[in-house]
Amino acid sequence: MIGWMRHHKHALGTALHRLRIQAFTALLTALAMGVAISLPSGLYLGLENLSRVAGELPAQPEISLFLDAGASPEQKQAIATRLKQPDIAQARFVPKDEALATLSASQDLADITAGLTENPLPDAWIVRPQATSRDALVRISDGLRKMPGIAETHLDSQWAERLQAALAIGHTGVWLLAGLFAIALIAISGNAIRAQVLARRDEILVSRLIGATDRHIRRPFLYLGALQGLFGGLAAGGVLAVAGTILREPVEHLAVLYGSTFHLLPPDGAEIAMVLGLTTLFGWLGAWLSVTRSLHQVEATR
Amino acid sequence: MISFNQVTKRYPGGHEALSNVSLAIEQGELVFLTGHSGAGKSTLLKLIAAIERPTSGVVSVSGQNVSRLSRRAVPYLRRNIGLVFQDHKLLFDRSVIDNVVLPLDIAGFDRRESLKRARAVIDKVGLLNREKANPVSLSGGEQQRLCIARALVSRPALLLADEPTGNLDAGYAADIMAMFRDFHQVGTTLVIATHDERAITALGGRTLHLDHGRIGEVPA
């Protein structure tokens, strides 16, 4: 156990030493990794922020029914009866006077409503169907529109729903992109480690001649790959922090124009830990693939 | 300690370096391997350390069949063998002491203990005042002594040396042979490939002569 720890301590020390004496190369590799990782993680952050905006919107689908101004009391009664059926979860009648009162209560529109001589608003129903699927909503909405006395129906959740669908595609895209860049990360790490193995050919051959196991030879390279991955993750964090600083002001300005107090949120601790953990893992994996292959090559050309 | 039973080594391309060689070396023996270059001296040493595998026959070291050793087991065999190479195989990216400490690092010794042992061995080969130097700055004889120090630091029971005095002048060669005699006296088994006739007469011991891959004992 003590010997095992000593081996690992020694390997980590060796890896750190190699990073230090090749600081510039290590920096370039970390930057290449950082830029690669910052793309999917940046997109992820952007989507997370966008989802937060979308989350504030009513996602619960509602249908607004606007009655014909000249609808007869019988027609109104028929509509009310229809809305009591089991496919409707909830229906609320909004008389036109109440609608006007609500409108007048809102600061900006008070001036406009005050100038009106008569109420131009129709009576309305706000209907929440049981079903939430797009098809069912459209079917109910279309069915209601055909009823006599109804002027218009409006599916309120339409655009919020579209946004949700777009975000879902975005999230899938992020995972796809993350997968691709994970492969890129393995390739970058593998390539950097291959160069290291070839540069240390003599040391590897001599070490094997004096009794080093494959594991012993591989270990510092694996640590090197993992550290390189970790630094790549940190570099990605740097890239995103800079991008966030640049974007913060214009985004907040845009939010103000929409009357929102929206702020860009940085990733939380768990997300940062996950990205760093994954980059370390993929750096290690690239190193493992590369060093295992290169070791056999080095010995074959002895 | 070492036995060869009808060992043949043929390299890819058809060159037969050893032909049907059988021999036995006892523990604590001092054995010289002689023969013209290309006679198979290096190949014989490489077979003992499992650097090469025989084409046929059995090589065994301390009762272990080396010709059948798995890749995983080879390092543990080599930890008990000190290897001295004609071309030294030193690492020039580290100091003298770091070269000597390498086998102990590999075996997982405590660093402080390793450095103490390395220093003692470096003292024995007379390089103590050069411990921080880069091996590049050492002369040929010093590099050879450094290589010997690295071979001895893990206190192996068996030392294999391939032309240890090959390109040294007579004075250095005598120094190194004197060092080998000391190790022989403390019980180390030594197999030395050389064509330094003076050394053989000075040290005594058994001489095995190789001629085109065939072996014959030279009467002392």
GROMACS .gro file of N, CA, C and O in nm, chain A residues 14-67:
model
  216
   14THR      N    1   0.672   1.322  -1.146
   14THR     CA    2   0.735   1.317  -1.277
   14THR      C    3   0.651   1.392  -1.380
   14THR      O    4   0.703   1.470  -1.459
   15ALA      N    5   0.519   1.367  -1.376
   15ALA     CA    6   0.429   1.432  -1.472
   15ALA      C    7   0.433   1.584  -1.455
   15ALA      O    8   0.442   1.658  -1.554
   16LEU      N    9   0.430   1.630  -1.331
   16LEU     CA   10   0.433   1.775  -1.307
   16LEU      C   11   0.565   1.834  -1.355
   16LEU      O   12   0.568   1.942  -1.414
   17HIS      N   13   0.673   1.758  -1.331
   17HIS     CA   14   0.805   1.805  -1.374
   17HIS      C   15   0.809   1.820  -1.527
   17HIS      O   16   0.854   1.920  -1.580
   18ARG      N   17   0.754   1.718  -1.597
   18ARG     CA   18   0.754   1.724  -1.743
   18ARG      C   19   0.670   1.840  -1.795
   18ARG      O   20   0.704   1.903  -1.893
   19LEU      N   21   0.556   1.864  -1.726
   19LEU     CA   22   0.472   1.978  -1.766
   19LEU      C   23   0.549   2.108  -1.749
   19LEU      O   24   0.542   2.197  -1.833
   20ARG      N   25   0.624   2.116  -1.638
   20ARG     CA   26   0.694   2.241  -1.608
   20ARG      C   27   0.803   2.268  -1.710
   20ARG      O   28   0.818   2.378  -1.758
   21ILE      N   29   0.880   2.161  -1.745
   21ILE     CA   30   0.990   2.187  -1.837
   21ILE      C   31   0.939   2.206  -1.980
   21ILE      O   32   1.012   2.254  -2.065
   22GLN      N   33   0.814   2.170  -2.005
   22GLN     CA   34   0.759   2.194  -2.139
   22GLN      C   35   0.636   2.280  -2.126
   22GLN      O   36   0.532   2.252  -2.186
   23ALA      N   37   0.650   2.385  -2.048
   23ALA     CA   38   0.535   2.469  -2.012
   23ALA      C   39   0.466   2.525  -2.137
   23ALA      O   40   0.343   2.528  -2.143
   24PHE      N   41   0.546   2.566  -2.234
   24PHE     CA   42   0.486   2.631  -2.351
   24PHE      C   43   0.401   2.533  -2.431
   24PHE      O   44   0.287   2.563  -2.467
   25THR      N   45   0.457   2.415  -2.457
   25THR     CA   46   0.382   2.311  -2.529
   25THR      C   47   0.256   2.274  -2.452
   25THR      O   48   0.148   2.260  -2.509
   26ALA      N   49   0.272   2.261  -2.319
   26ALA     CA   50   0.157   2.225  -2.235
   26ALA      C   51   0.050   2.332  -2.244
   26ALA      O   52  -0.069   2.302  -2.252
   27LEU      N   53   0.094   2.458  -2.248
   27LEU     CA   54  -0.001   2.569  -2.256
   27LEU      C   55  -0.077   2.564  -2.388
   27LEU      O   56  -0.200   2.580  -2.390
   28LEU      N   57  -0.004   2.539  -2.497
   28LEU     CA   58  -0.070   2.532  -2.628
   28LEU      C   59  -0.173   2.419  -2.631
   28LEU      O   60  -0.284   2.436  -2.680
   29THR      N   61  -0.133   2.304  -2.578
   29THR     CA   62  -0.226   2.190  -2.574
   29THR      C   63  -0.349   2.224  -2.491
   29THR      O   64  -0.462   2.197  -2.531
   30ALA      N   65  -0.325   2.287  -2.375
   30ALA     CA   66  -0.438   2.324  -2.288
   30ALA      C   67  -0.530   2.421  -2.360
   30ALA      O   68  -0.653   2.410  -2.351
   31LEU      N   69  -0.472   2.515  -2.436
   31LEU     CA   70  -0.555   2.612  -2.509
   31LEU      C   71  -0.638   2.542  -2.617
   31LEU      O   72  -0.758   2.570  -2.632
   32ALA      N   73  -0.573   2.452  -2.691
   32ALA     CA   74  -0.646   2.379  -2.796
   32ALA      C   75  -0.763   2.304  -2.734
   32ALA      O   76  -0.876   2.307  -2.785
   33MET      N   77  -0.735   2.237  -2.620
   33MET     CA   78  -0.843   2.164  -2.553
   33MET      C   79  -0.949   2.262  -2.503
   33MET      O   80  -1.069   2.238  -2.517
   34GLY      N   81  -0.903   2.373  -2.444
   34GLY     CA   82  -0.994   2.471  -2.386
   34GLY      C   83  -1.092   2.525  -2.489
   34GLY      O   84  -1.213   2.532  -2.464
   35VAL      N   85  -1.040   2.560  -2.607
   35VAL     CA   86  -1.128   2.614  -2.712
   35VAL      C   87  -1.227   2.507  -2.755
   35VAL      O   88  -1.347   2.533  -2.768
   36ALA      N   89  -1.176   2.384  -2.771
   36ALA     CA   90  -1.265   2.275  -2.813
   36ALA      C   91  -1.377   2.253  -2.711
   36ALA      O   92  -1.493   2.238  -2.747
   37ILE      N   93  -1.341   2.253  -2.583
   37ILE     CA   94  -1.442   2.225  -2.480
   37ILE      C   95  -1.536   2.343  -2.462
   37ILE      O   96  -1.653   2.327  -2.429
   38SER      N   97  -1.484   2.465  -2.484
   38SER     CA   98  -1.567   2.583  -2.456
   38SER      C   99  -1.687   2.590  -2.551
   38SER      O  100  -1.790   2.647  -2.516
   39LEU      N  101  -1.675   2.529  -2.671
   39LEU     CA  102  -1.788   2.534  -2.765
   39LEU      C  103  -1.911   2.463  -2.710
   39LEU      O  104  -2.015   2.527  -2.692
   40PRO      N  105  -1.903   2.333  -2.680
   40PRO     CA  106  -2.025   2.269  -2.626
   40PRO      C  107  -2.066   2.325  -2.491
   40PRO      O  108  -2.185   2.343  -2.465
   41SER      N  109  -1.966   2.356  -2.404
   41SER     CA  110  -2.007   2.403  -2.271
   41SER      C  111  -2.065   2.544  -2.278
   41SER      O  112  -2.156   2.578  -2.202
   42GLY      N  113  -2.016   2.626  -2.373
   42GLY     CA  114  -2.072   2.759  -2.392
   42GLY      C  115  -2.216   2.750  -2.441
   42GLY      O  116  -2.305   2.820  -2.393
   43LEU      N  117  -2.236   2.661  -2.537
   43LEU     CA  118  -2.370   2.641  -2.592
   43LEU      C  119  -2.464   2.593  -2.481
   43LEU      O  120  -2.579   2.639  -2.469
   44TYR      N  121  -2.413   2.503  -2.400
   44TYR     CA  122  -2.492   2.451  -2.287
   44TYR      C  123  -2.534   2.564  -2.194
   44TYR      O  124  -2.651   2.576  -2.157
   45LEU      N  125  -2.436   2.651  -2.160
   45LEU     CA  126  -2.466   2.763  -2.071
   45LEU      C  127  -2.571   2.855  -2.132
   45LEU      O  128  -2.665   2.900  -2.066
   46GLY      N  129  -2.554   2.884  -2.262
   46GLY     CA  130  -2.649   2.970  -2.332
   46GLY      C  131  -2.789   2.913  -2.326
   46GLY      O  132  -2.887   2.983  -2.296
   47LEU      N  133  -2.798   2.783  -2.350
   47LEU     CA  134  -2.929   2.717  -2.349
   47LEU      C  135  -2.989   2.717  -2.209
   47LEU      O  136  -3.110   2.736  -2.193
   48GLU      N  137  -2.903   2.694  -2.108
   48GLU     CA  138  -2.952   2.695  -1.971
   48GLU      C  139  -3.014   2.831  -1.939
   48GLU      O  140  -3.121   2.841  -1.880
   49ASN      N  141  -2.946   2.936  -1.981
   49ASN     CA  142  -2.997   3.071  -1.956
   49ASN      C  143  -3.128   3.096  -2.031
   49ASN      O  144  -3.222   3.154  -1.979
   50LEU      N  145  -3.132   3.047  -2.155
   50LEU     CA  146  -3.252   3.064  -2.237
   50LEU      C  147  -3.369   2.984  -2.177
   50LEU      O  148  -3.483   3.032  -2.173
   51SER      N  149  -3.336   2.865  -2.126
   51SER     CA  150  -3.440   2.783  -2.064
   51SER      C  151  -3.499   2.855  -1.944
   51SER      O  152  -3.618   2.842  -1.914
   52ARG      N  153  -3.413   2.928  -1.875
   52ARG     CA  154  -3.460   3.000  -1.758
   52ARG      C  155  -3.563   3.105  -1.800
   52ARG      O  156  -3.666   3.123  -1.735
   53VAL      N  157  -3.535   3.174  -1.911
   53VAL     CA  158  -3.631   3.271  -1.964
   53VAL      C  159  -3.761   3.200  -2.000
   53VAL      O  160  -3.870   3.242  -1.964
   54ALA      N  161  -3.746   3.087  -2.069
   54ALA     CA  162  -3.864   3.014  -2.114
   54ALA      C  163  -3.944   2.961  -1.997
   54ALA      O  164  -4.066   2.952  -2.002
   55GLY      N  165  -3.874   2.926  -1.887
   55GLY     CA  166  -3.940   2.871  -1.770
   55GLY      C  167  -4.033   2.971  -1.705
   55GLY      O  168  -4.130   2.933  -1.640
   56GLU      N  169  -4.006   3.101  -1.723
   56GLU     CA  170  -4.091   3.203  -1.663
   56GLU      C  171  -4.221   3.222  -1.741
   56GLU      O  172  -4.313   3.288  -1.697
   57LEU      N  173  -4.227   3.166  -1.861
   57LEU     CA  174  -4.347   3.183  -1.943
   57LEU      C  175  -4.448   3.075  -1.908
   57LEU      O  176  -4.413   2.968  -1.863
   58PRO      N  177  -4.579   3.103  -1.929
   58PRO     CA  178  -4.680   3.001  -1.901
   58PRO      C  179  -4.666   2.888  -2.002
   58PRO      O  180  -4.687   2.908  -2.121
   59ALA      N  181  -4.628   2.774  -1.955
   59ALA     CA  182  -4.610   2.662  -2.045
   59ALA      C  183  -4.739   2.580  -2.050
   59ALA      O  184  -4.761   2.503  -2.141
   60GLN      N  185  -4.825   2.601  -1.947
   60GLN     CA  186  -4.954   2.532  -1.939
   60GLN      C  187  -5.039   2.580  -2.057
   60GLN      O  188  -5.066   2.700  -2.072
   61PRO      N  189  -5.079   2.489  -2.143
   61PRO     CA  190  -5.151   2.535  -2.262
   61PRO      C  191  -5.293   2.586  -2.229
   61PRO      O  192  -5.365   2.524  -2.150
   62GLU      N  193  -5.327   2.698  -2.286
   62GLU     CA  194  -5.459   2.757  -2.267
   62GLU      C  195  -5.517   2.794  -2.403
   62GLU      O  196  -5.444   2.831  -2.494
   63ILE      N  197  -5.650   2.782  -2.411
   63ILE     CA  198  -5.716   2.828  -2.534
   63ILE      C  199  -5.806   2.947  -2.496
   63ILE      O  200  -5.883   2.938  -2.400
   64SER      N  201  -5.788   3.057  -2.568
   64SER     CA  202  -5.880   3.171  -2.544
   64SER      C  203  -5.992   3.166  -2.648
   64SER      O  204  -5.965   3.151  -2.768
   65LEU      N  205  -6.119   3.173  -2.600
   65LEU     CA  206  -6.233   3.178  -2.693
   65LEU      C  207  -6.290   3.319  -2.690
   65LEU      O  208  -6.321   3.370  -2.583
   66PHE      N  209  -6.299   3.381  -2.804
   66PHE     CA  210  -6.360   3.514  -2.809
   66PHE      C  211  -6.498   3.500  -2.873
   66PHE      O  212  -6.510   3.445  -2.983
   67LEU      N  213  -6.600   3.549  -2.802
   67LEU     CA  214  -6.738   3.531  -2.852
   67LEU      C  215  -6.772   3.640  -2.952
   67LEU      O  216  -6.721   3.752  -2.947
   0.00000   0.00000   0.00000
